[in-house]
XYZ file of N, CA and C in Angstrom:
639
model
N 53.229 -44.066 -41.566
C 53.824 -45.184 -40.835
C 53.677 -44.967 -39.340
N 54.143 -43.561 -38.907
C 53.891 -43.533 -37.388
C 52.571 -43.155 -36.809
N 51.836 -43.298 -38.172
C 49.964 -43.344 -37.387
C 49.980 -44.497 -37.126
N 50.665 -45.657 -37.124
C 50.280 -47.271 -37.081
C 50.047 -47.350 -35.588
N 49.140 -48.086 -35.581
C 48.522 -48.652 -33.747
C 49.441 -49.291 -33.687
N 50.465 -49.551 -32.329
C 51.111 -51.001 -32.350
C 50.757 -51.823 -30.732
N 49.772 -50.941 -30.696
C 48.636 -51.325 -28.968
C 49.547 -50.683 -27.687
N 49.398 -51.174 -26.672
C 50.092 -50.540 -25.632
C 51.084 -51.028 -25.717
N 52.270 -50.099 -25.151
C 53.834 -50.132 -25.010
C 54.286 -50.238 -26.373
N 53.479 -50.168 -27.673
C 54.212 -49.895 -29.025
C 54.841 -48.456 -29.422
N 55.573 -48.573 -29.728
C 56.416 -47.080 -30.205
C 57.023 -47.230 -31.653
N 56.816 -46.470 -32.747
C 57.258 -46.000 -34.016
C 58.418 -44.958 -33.667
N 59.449 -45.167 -34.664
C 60.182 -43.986 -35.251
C 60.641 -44.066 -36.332
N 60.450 -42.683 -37.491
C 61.428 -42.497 -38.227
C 62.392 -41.603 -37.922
N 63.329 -42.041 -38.826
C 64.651 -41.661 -38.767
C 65.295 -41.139 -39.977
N 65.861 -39.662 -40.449
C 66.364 -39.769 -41.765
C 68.275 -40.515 -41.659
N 69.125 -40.536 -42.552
C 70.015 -41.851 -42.719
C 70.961 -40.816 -42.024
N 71.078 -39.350 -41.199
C 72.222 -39.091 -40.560
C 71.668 -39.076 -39.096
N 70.546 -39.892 -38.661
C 70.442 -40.254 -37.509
C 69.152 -38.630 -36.712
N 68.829 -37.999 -37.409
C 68.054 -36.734 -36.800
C 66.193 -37.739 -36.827
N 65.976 -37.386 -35.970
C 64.547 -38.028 -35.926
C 63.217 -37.302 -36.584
N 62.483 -37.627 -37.391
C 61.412 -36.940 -37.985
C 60.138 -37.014 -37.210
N 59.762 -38.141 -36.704
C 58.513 -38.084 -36.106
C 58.285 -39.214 -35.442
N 57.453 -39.414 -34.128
C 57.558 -40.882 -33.659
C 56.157 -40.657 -33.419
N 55.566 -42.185 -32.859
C 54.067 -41.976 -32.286
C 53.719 -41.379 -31.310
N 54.651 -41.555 -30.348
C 54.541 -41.138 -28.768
C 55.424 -39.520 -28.716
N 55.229 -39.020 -28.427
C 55.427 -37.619 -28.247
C 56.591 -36.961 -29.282
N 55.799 -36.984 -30.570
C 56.439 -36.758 -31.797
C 57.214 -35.214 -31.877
N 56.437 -34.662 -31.313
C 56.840 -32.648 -31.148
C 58.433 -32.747 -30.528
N 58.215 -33.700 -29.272
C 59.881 -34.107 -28.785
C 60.966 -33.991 -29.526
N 60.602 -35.201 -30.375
C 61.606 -36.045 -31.204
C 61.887 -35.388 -32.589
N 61.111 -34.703 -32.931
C 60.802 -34.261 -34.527
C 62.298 -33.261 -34.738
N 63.453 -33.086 -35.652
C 64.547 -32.361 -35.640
C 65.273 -32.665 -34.951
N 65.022 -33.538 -33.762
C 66.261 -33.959 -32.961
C 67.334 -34.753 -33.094
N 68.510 -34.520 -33.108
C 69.695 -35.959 -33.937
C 69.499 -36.685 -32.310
N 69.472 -37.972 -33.025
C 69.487 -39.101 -32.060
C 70.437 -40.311 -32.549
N 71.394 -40.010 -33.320
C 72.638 -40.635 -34.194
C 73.202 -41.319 -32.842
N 73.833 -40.859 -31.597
C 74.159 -41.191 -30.321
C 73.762 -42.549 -29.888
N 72.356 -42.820 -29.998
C 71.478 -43.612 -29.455
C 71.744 -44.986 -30.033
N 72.235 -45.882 -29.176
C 72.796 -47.321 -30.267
C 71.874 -47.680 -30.663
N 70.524 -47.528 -30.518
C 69.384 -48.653 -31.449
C 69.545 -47.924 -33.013
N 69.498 -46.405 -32.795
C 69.718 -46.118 -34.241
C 70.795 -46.345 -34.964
N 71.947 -46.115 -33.945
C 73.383 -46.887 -34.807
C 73.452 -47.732 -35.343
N 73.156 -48.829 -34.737
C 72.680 -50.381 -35.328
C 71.658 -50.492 -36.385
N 70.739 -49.621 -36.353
C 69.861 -49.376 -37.696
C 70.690 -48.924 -38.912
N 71.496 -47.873 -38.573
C 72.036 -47.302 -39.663
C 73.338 -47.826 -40.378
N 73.723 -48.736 -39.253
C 74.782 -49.554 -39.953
C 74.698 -50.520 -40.386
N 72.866 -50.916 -40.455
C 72.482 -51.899 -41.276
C 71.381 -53.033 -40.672
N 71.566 -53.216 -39.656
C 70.651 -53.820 -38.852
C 69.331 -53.929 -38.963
N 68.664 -55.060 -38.967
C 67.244 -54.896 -39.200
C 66.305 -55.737 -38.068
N 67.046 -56.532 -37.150
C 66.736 -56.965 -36.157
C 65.731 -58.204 -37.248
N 64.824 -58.901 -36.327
C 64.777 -58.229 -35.334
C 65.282 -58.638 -33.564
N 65.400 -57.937 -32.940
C 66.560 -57.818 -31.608
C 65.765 -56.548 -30.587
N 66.490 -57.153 -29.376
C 65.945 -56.368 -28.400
C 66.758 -55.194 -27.775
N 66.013 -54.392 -28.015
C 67.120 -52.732 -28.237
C 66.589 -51.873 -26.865
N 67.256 -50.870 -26.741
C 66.385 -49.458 -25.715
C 65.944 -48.898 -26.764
N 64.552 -48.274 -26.227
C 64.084 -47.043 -26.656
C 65.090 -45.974 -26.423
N 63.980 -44.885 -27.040
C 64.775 -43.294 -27.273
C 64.344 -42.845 -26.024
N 63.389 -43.558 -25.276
C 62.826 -42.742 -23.748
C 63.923 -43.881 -22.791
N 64.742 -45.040 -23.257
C 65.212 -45.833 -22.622
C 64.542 -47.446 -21.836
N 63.978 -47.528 -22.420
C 62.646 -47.977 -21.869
C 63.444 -49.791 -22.810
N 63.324 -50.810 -22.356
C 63.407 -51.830 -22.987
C 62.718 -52.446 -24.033
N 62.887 -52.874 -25.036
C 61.954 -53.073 -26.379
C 62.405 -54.433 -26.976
N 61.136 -54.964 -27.539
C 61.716 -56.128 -28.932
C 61.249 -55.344 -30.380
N 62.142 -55.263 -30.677
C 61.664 -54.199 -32.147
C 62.664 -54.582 -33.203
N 62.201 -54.357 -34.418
C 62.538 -54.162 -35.823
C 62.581 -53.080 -36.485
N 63.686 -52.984 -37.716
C 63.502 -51.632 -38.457
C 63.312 -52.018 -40.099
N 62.967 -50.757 -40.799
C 63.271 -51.070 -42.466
C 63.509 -49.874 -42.619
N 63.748 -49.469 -44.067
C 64.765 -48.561 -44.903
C 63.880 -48.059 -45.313
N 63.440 -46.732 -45.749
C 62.863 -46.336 -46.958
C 63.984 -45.664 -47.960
N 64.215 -46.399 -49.038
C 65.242 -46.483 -49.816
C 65.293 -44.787 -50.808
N 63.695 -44.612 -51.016
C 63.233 -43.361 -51.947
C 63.659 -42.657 -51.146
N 63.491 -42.025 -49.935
C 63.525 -40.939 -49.032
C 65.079 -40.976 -48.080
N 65.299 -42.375 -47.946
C 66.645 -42.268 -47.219
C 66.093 -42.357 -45.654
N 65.586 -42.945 -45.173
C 64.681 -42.655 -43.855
C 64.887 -44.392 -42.703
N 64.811 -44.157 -41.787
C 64.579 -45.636 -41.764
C 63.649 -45.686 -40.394
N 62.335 -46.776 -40.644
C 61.599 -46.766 -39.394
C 61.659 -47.752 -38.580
N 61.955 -47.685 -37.011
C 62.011 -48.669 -36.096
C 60.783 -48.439 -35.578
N 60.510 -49.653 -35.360
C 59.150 -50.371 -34.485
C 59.560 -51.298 -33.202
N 58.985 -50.945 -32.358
C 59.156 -51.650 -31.566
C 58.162 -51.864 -30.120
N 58.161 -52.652 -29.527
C 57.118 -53.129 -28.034
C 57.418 -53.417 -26.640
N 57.004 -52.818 -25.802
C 57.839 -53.176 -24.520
C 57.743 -54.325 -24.049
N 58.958 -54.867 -23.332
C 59.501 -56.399 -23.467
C 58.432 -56.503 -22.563
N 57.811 -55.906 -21.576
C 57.083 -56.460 -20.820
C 55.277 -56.621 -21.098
N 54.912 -56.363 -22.828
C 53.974 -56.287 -23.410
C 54.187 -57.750 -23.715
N 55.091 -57.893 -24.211
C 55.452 -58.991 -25.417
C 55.836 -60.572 -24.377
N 56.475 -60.317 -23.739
C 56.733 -61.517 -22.743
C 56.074 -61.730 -21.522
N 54.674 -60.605 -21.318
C 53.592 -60.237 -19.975
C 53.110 -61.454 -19.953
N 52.188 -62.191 -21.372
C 51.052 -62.571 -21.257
C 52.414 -64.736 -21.179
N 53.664 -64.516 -22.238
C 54.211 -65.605 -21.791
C 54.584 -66.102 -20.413
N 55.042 -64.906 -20.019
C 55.232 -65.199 -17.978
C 53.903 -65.520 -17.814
N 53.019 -64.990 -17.903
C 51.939 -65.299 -17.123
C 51.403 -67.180 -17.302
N 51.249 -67.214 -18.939
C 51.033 -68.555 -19.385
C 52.290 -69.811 -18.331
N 53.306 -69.353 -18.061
C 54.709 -70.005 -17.978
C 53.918 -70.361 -16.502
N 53.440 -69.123 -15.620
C 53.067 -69.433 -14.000
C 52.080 -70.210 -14.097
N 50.625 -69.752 -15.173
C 49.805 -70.697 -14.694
C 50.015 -72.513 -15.298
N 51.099 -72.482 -15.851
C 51.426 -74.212 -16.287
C 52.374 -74.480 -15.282
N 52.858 -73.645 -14.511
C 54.001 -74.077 -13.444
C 53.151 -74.600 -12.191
N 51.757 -73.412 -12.124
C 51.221 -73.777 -11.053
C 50.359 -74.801 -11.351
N 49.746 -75.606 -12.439
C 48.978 -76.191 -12.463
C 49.942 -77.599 -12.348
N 50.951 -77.942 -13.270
C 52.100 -78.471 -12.718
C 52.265 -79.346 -11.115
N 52.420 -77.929 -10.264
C 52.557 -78.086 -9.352
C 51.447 -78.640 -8.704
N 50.723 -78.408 -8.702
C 49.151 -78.482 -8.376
C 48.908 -80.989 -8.880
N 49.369 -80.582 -9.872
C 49.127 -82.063 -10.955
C 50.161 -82.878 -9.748
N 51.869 -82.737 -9.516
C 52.206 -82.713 -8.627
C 51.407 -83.312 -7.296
N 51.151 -82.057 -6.296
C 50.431 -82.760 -5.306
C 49.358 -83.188 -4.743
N 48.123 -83.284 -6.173
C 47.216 -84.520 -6.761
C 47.719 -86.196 -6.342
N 48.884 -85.947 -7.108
C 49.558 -87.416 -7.774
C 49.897 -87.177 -6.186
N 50.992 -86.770 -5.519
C 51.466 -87.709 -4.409
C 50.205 -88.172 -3.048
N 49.051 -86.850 -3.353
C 48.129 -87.517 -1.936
C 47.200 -88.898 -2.433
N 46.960 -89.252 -3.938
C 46.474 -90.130 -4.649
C 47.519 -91.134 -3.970
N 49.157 -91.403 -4.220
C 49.562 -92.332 -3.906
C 49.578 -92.622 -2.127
N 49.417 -91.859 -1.588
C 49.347 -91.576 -0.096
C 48.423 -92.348 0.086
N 47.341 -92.171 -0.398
C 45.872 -92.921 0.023
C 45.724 -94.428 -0.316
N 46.461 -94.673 -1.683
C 46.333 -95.750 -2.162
C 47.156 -96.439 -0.955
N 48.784 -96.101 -0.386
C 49.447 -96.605 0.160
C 48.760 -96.793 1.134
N 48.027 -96.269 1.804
C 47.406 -96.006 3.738
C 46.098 -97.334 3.394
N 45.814 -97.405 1.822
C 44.464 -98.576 1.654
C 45.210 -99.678 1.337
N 46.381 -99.760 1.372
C 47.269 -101.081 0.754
C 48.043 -101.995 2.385
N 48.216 -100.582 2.904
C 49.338 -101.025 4.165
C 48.441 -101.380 5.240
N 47.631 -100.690 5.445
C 46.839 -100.998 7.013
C 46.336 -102.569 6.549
N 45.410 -103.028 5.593
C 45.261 -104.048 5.866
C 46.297 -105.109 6.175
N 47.110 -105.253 4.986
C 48.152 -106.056 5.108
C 48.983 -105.690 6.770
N 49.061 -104.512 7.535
C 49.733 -104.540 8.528
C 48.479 -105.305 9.389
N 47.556 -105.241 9.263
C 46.517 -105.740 10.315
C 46.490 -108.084 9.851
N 46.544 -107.933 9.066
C 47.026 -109.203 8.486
C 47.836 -109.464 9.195
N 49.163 -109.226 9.391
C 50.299 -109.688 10.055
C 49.946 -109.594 11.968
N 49.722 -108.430 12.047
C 49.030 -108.705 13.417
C 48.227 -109.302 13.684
N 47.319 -110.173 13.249
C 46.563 -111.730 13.634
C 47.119 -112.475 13.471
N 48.194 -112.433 12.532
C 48.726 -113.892 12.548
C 50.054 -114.163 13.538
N 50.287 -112.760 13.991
C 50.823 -113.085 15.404
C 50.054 -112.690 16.465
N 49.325 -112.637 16.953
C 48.477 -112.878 17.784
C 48.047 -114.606 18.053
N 47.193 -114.839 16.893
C 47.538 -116.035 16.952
C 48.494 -117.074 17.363
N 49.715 -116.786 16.536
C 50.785 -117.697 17.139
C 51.299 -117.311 18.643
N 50.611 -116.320 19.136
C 51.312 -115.667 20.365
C 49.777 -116.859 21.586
N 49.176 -117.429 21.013
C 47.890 -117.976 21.426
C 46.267 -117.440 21.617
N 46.878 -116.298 21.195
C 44.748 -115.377 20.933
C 44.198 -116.351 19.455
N 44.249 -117.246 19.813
C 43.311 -118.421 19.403
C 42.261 -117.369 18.301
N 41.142 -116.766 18.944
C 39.888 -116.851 18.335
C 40.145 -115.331 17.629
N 41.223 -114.455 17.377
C 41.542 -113.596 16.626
C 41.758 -113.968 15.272
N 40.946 -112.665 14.511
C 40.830 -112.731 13.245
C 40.973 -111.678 12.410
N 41.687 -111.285 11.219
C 41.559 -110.318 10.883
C 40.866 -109.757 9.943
N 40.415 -108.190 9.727
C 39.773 -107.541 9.179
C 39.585 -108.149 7.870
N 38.557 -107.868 7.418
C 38.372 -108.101 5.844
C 37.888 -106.715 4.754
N 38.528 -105.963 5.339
C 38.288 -104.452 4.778
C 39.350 -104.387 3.567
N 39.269 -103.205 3.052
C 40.151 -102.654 2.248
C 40.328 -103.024 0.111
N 41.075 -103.106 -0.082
C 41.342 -103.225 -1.501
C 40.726 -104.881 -1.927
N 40.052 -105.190 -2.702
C 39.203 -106.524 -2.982
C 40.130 -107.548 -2.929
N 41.203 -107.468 -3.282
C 42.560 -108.537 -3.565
C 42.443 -108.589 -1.960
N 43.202 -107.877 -1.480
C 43.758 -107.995 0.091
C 42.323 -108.389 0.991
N 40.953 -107.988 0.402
C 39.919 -108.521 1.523
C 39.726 -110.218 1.175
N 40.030 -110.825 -0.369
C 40.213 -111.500 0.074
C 40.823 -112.788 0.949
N 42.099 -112.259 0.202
C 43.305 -112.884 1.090
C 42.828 -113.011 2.902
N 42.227 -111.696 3.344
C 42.048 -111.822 4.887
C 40.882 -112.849 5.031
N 39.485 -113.320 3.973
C 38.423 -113.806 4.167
C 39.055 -115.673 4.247
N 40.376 -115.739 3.335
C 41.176 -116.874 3.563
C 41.866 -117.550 4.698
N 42.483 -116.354 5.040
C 43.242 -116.480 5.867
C 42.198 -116.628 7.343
N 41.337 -116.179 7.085
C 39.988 -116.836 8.984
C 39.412 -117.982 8.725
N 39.188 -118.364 7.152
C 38.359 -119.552 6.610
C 39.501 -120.914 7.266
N 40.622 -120.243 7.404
C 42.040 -121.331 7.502
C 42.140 -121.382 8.952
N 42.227 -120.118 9.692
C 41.917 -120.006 11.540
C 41.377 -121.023 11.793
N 39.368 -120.598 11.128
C 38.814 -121.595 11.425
C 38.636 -122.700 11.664
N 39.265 -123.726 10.008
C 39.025 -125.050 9.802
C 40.182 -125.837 11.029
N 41.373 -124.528 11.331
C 42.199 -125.490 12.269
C 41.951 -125.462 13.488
N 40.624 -124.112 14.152
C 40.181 -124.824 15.167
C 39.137 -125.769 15.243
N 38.472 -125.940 13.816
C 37.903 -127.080 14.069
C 38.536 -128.246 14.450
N 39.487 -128.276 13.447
C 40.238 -129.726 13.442
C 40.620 -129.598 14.994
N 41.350 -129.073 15.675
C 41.773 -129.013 17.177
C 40.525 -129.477 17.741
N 39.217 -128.889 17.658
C 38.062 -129.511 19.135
C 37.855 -130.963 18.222
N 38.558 -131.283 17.227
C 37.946 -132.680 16.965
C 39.125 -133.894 17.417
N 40.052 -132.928 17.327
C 41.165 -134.306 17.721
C 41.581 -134.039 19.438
N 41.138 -132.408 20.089
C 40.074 -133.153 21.441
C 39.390 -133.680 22.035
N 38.269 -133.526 21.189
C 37.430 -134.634 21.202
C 37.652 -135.719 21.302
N 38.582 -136.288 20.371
C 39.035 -137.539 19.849
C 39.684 -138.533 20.937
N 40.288 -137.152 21.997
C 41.548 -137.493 22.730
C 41.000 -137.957 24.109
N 39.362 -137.328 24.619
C 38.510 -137.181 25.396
C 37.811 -138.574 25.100
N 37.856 -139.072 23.989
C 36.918 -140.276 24.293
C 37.228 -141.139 23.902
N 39.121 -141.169 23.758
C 39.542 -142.400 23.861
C 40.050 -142.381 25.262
N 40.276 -141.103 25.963
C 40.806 -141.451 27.628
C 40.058 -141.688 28.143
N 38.414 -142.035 27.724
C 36.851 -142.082 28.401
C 37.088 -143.725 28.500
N 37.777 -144.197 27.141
C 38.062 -145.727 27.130
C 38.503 -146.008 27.863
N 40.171 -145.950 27.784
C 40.664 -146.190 28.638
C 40.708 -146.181 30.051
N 40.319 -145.191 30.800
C 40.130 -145.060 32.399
C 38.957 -146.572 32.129
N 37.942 -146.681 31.713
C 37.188 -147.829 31.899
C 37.757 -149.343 31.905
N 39.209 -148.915 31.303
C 39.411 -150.398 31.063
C 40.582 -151.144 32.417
N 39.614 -152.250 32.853
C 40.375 -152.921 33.938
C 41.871 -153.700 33.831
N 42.731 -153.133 33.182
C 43.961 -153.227 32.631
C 44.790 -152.329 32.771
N 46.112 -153.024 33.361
C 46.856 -151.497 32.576
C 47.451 -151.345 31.316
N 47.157 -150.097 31.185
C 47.224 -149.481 29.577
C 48.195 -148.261 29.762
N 49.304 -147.942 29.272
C 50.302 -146.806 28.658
C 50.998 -147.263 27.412
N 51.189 -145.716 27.689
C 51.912 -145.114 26.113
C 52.887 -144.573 26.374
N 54.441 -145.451 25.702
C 55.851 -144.683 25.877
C 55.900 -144.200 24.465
N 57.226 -143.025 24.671
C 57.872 -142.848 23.568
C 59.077 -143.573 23.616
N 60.276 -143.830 22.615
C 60.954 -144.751 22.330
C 62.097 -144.210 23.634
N 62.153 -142.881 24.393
C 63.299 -142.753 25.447
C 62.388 -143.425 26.624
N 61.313 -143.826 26.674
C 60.258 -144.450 27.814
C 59.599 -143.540 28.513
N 59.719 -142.766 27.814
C 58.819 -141.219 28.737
C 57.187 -141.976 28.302
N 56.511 -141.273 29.493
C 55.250 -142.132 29.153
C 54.260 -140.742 28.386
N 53.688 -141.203 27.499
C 52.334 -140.128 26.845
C 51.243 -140.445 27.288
N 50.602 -141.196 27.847
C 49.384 -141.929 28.243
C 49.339 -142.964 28.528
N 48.590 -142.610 29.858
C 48.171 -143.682 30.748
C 46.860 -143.598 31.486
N 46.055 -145.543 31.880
C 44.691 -145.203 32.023
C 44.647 -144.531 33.469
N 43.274 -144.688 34.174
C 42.782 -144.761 35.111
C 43.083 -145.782 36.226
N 43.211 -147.240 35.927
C 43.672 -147.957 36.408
C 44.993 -148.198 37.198
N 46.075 -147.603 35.503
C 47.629 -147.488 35.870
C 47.679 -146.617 37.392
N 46.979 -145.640 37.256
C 47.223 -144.255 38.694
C 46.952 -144.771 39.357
N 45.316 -145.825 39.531
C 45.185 -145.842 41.147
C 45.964 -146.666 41.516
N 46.607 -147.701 40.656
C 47.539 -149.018 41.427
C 48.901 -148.271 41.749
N 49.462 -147.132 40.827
C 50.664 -147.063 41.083
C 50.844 -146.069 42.090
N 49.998 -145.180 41.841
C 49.941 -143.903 42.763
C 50.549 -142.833 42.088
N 50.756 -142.607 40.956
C 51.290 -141.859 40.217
C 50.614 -141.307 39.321
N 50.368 -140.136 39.318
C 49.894 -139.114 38.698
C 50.798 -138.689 37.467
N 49.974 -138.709 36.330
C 50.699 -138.451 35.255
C 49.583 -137.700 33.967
């Protein structure tokens, strides 16, 4: 039994049933005749215990180990592995899922970072033409960059700039060559609103009245 490999940090012992040790793997000449009845892992063996549970070694050393009986001989052998054999390779597994975790973590937040910085600038640049505009920068327009939704919304929103400065040089236009009429016409011609404020008046009206309007 105590020829058994149990790899590194494994340790064998038998034991006969008044606690004296017969032979272990690890420095058997030690242990061999020695009562080790004292030692609670064997107490707990001998009072019945079979684990398995995490005990001290006979060198003191921390262990997860098990025992059995040999019933013919009266003997009983504990086995056992150092906790830091047995739980080495789980810590280790535990860090690299903590760190990858972590890692998955701050993937995900610079992913949303970027998405946010490709979502916000346009839309903030959106809002800044359209006050600009209303502030009178007329021929400002904004970007058509960024996320396909939001470029097109901006390709709308200049198509709309546009058509209303068209409409404006046309109902200048409009305004230009009906006052082209009027100054021609040898009449007088105005335009009140209903408090009598005047909106238009020709060429004629000024030079007779002398009033500039």
């Amino acid at each position: 039994v105590c020829s058994s490999d149990l790899g590194p940090g494994g340790s064998t012992v038998l034991i006969t049933r008044d606690g004296t040790g017969i032979t272990r793997t690890t420095s058997p000449d030690r242990w061999a005749g020695r009562s080790v009845g004292d030692r609670p892992v064997v107490r707990r063996v001998i009072q019945g215990e079979r684990g398995p549970f995490e005990i001290e070694s006979l060198d003191g050393i921390a262990l997860f180990g098990a025992a059995a009986s040999v019933p013919v001989a009266g003997w009983y052998v504990i086995a056992g592995l150092e906790r830091g054999s047995v739980l080495g390779p789980v810590e280790r597994a535990q860090q690299v899922a903590w760190t990858l975790f972590a890692c998955t973590v701050l993937l995900a937040l610079g992913l949303g970072l970027l998405v946010a910085r490709r979502i916000v600038a346009p839309v903030k640049a959106l809002a800044d033409t359209a006050r600009a505009v209303s502030e009178g920068h007329s021929a400002q327009r904004a970007p058509e960059g960024g996320p396909a939704e939001l470029a097109r919304v901006a390709r709308e929103f200049n198509t709309l700039l546009d058509h209303r400065d068209l409409d404006e040089a046309e109902i200048a236009a409009g305004r230009a060559r009906l006052q082209a009429i009027l100054d021609h016409t040898p009449a007088h011609i105005t335009l009140r609103d209903v408090e009598g404020r005047y909106l238009l008046v020709n060429r004629r009206w000024r030079e007779d009245t002398g009033i500039q309007i």
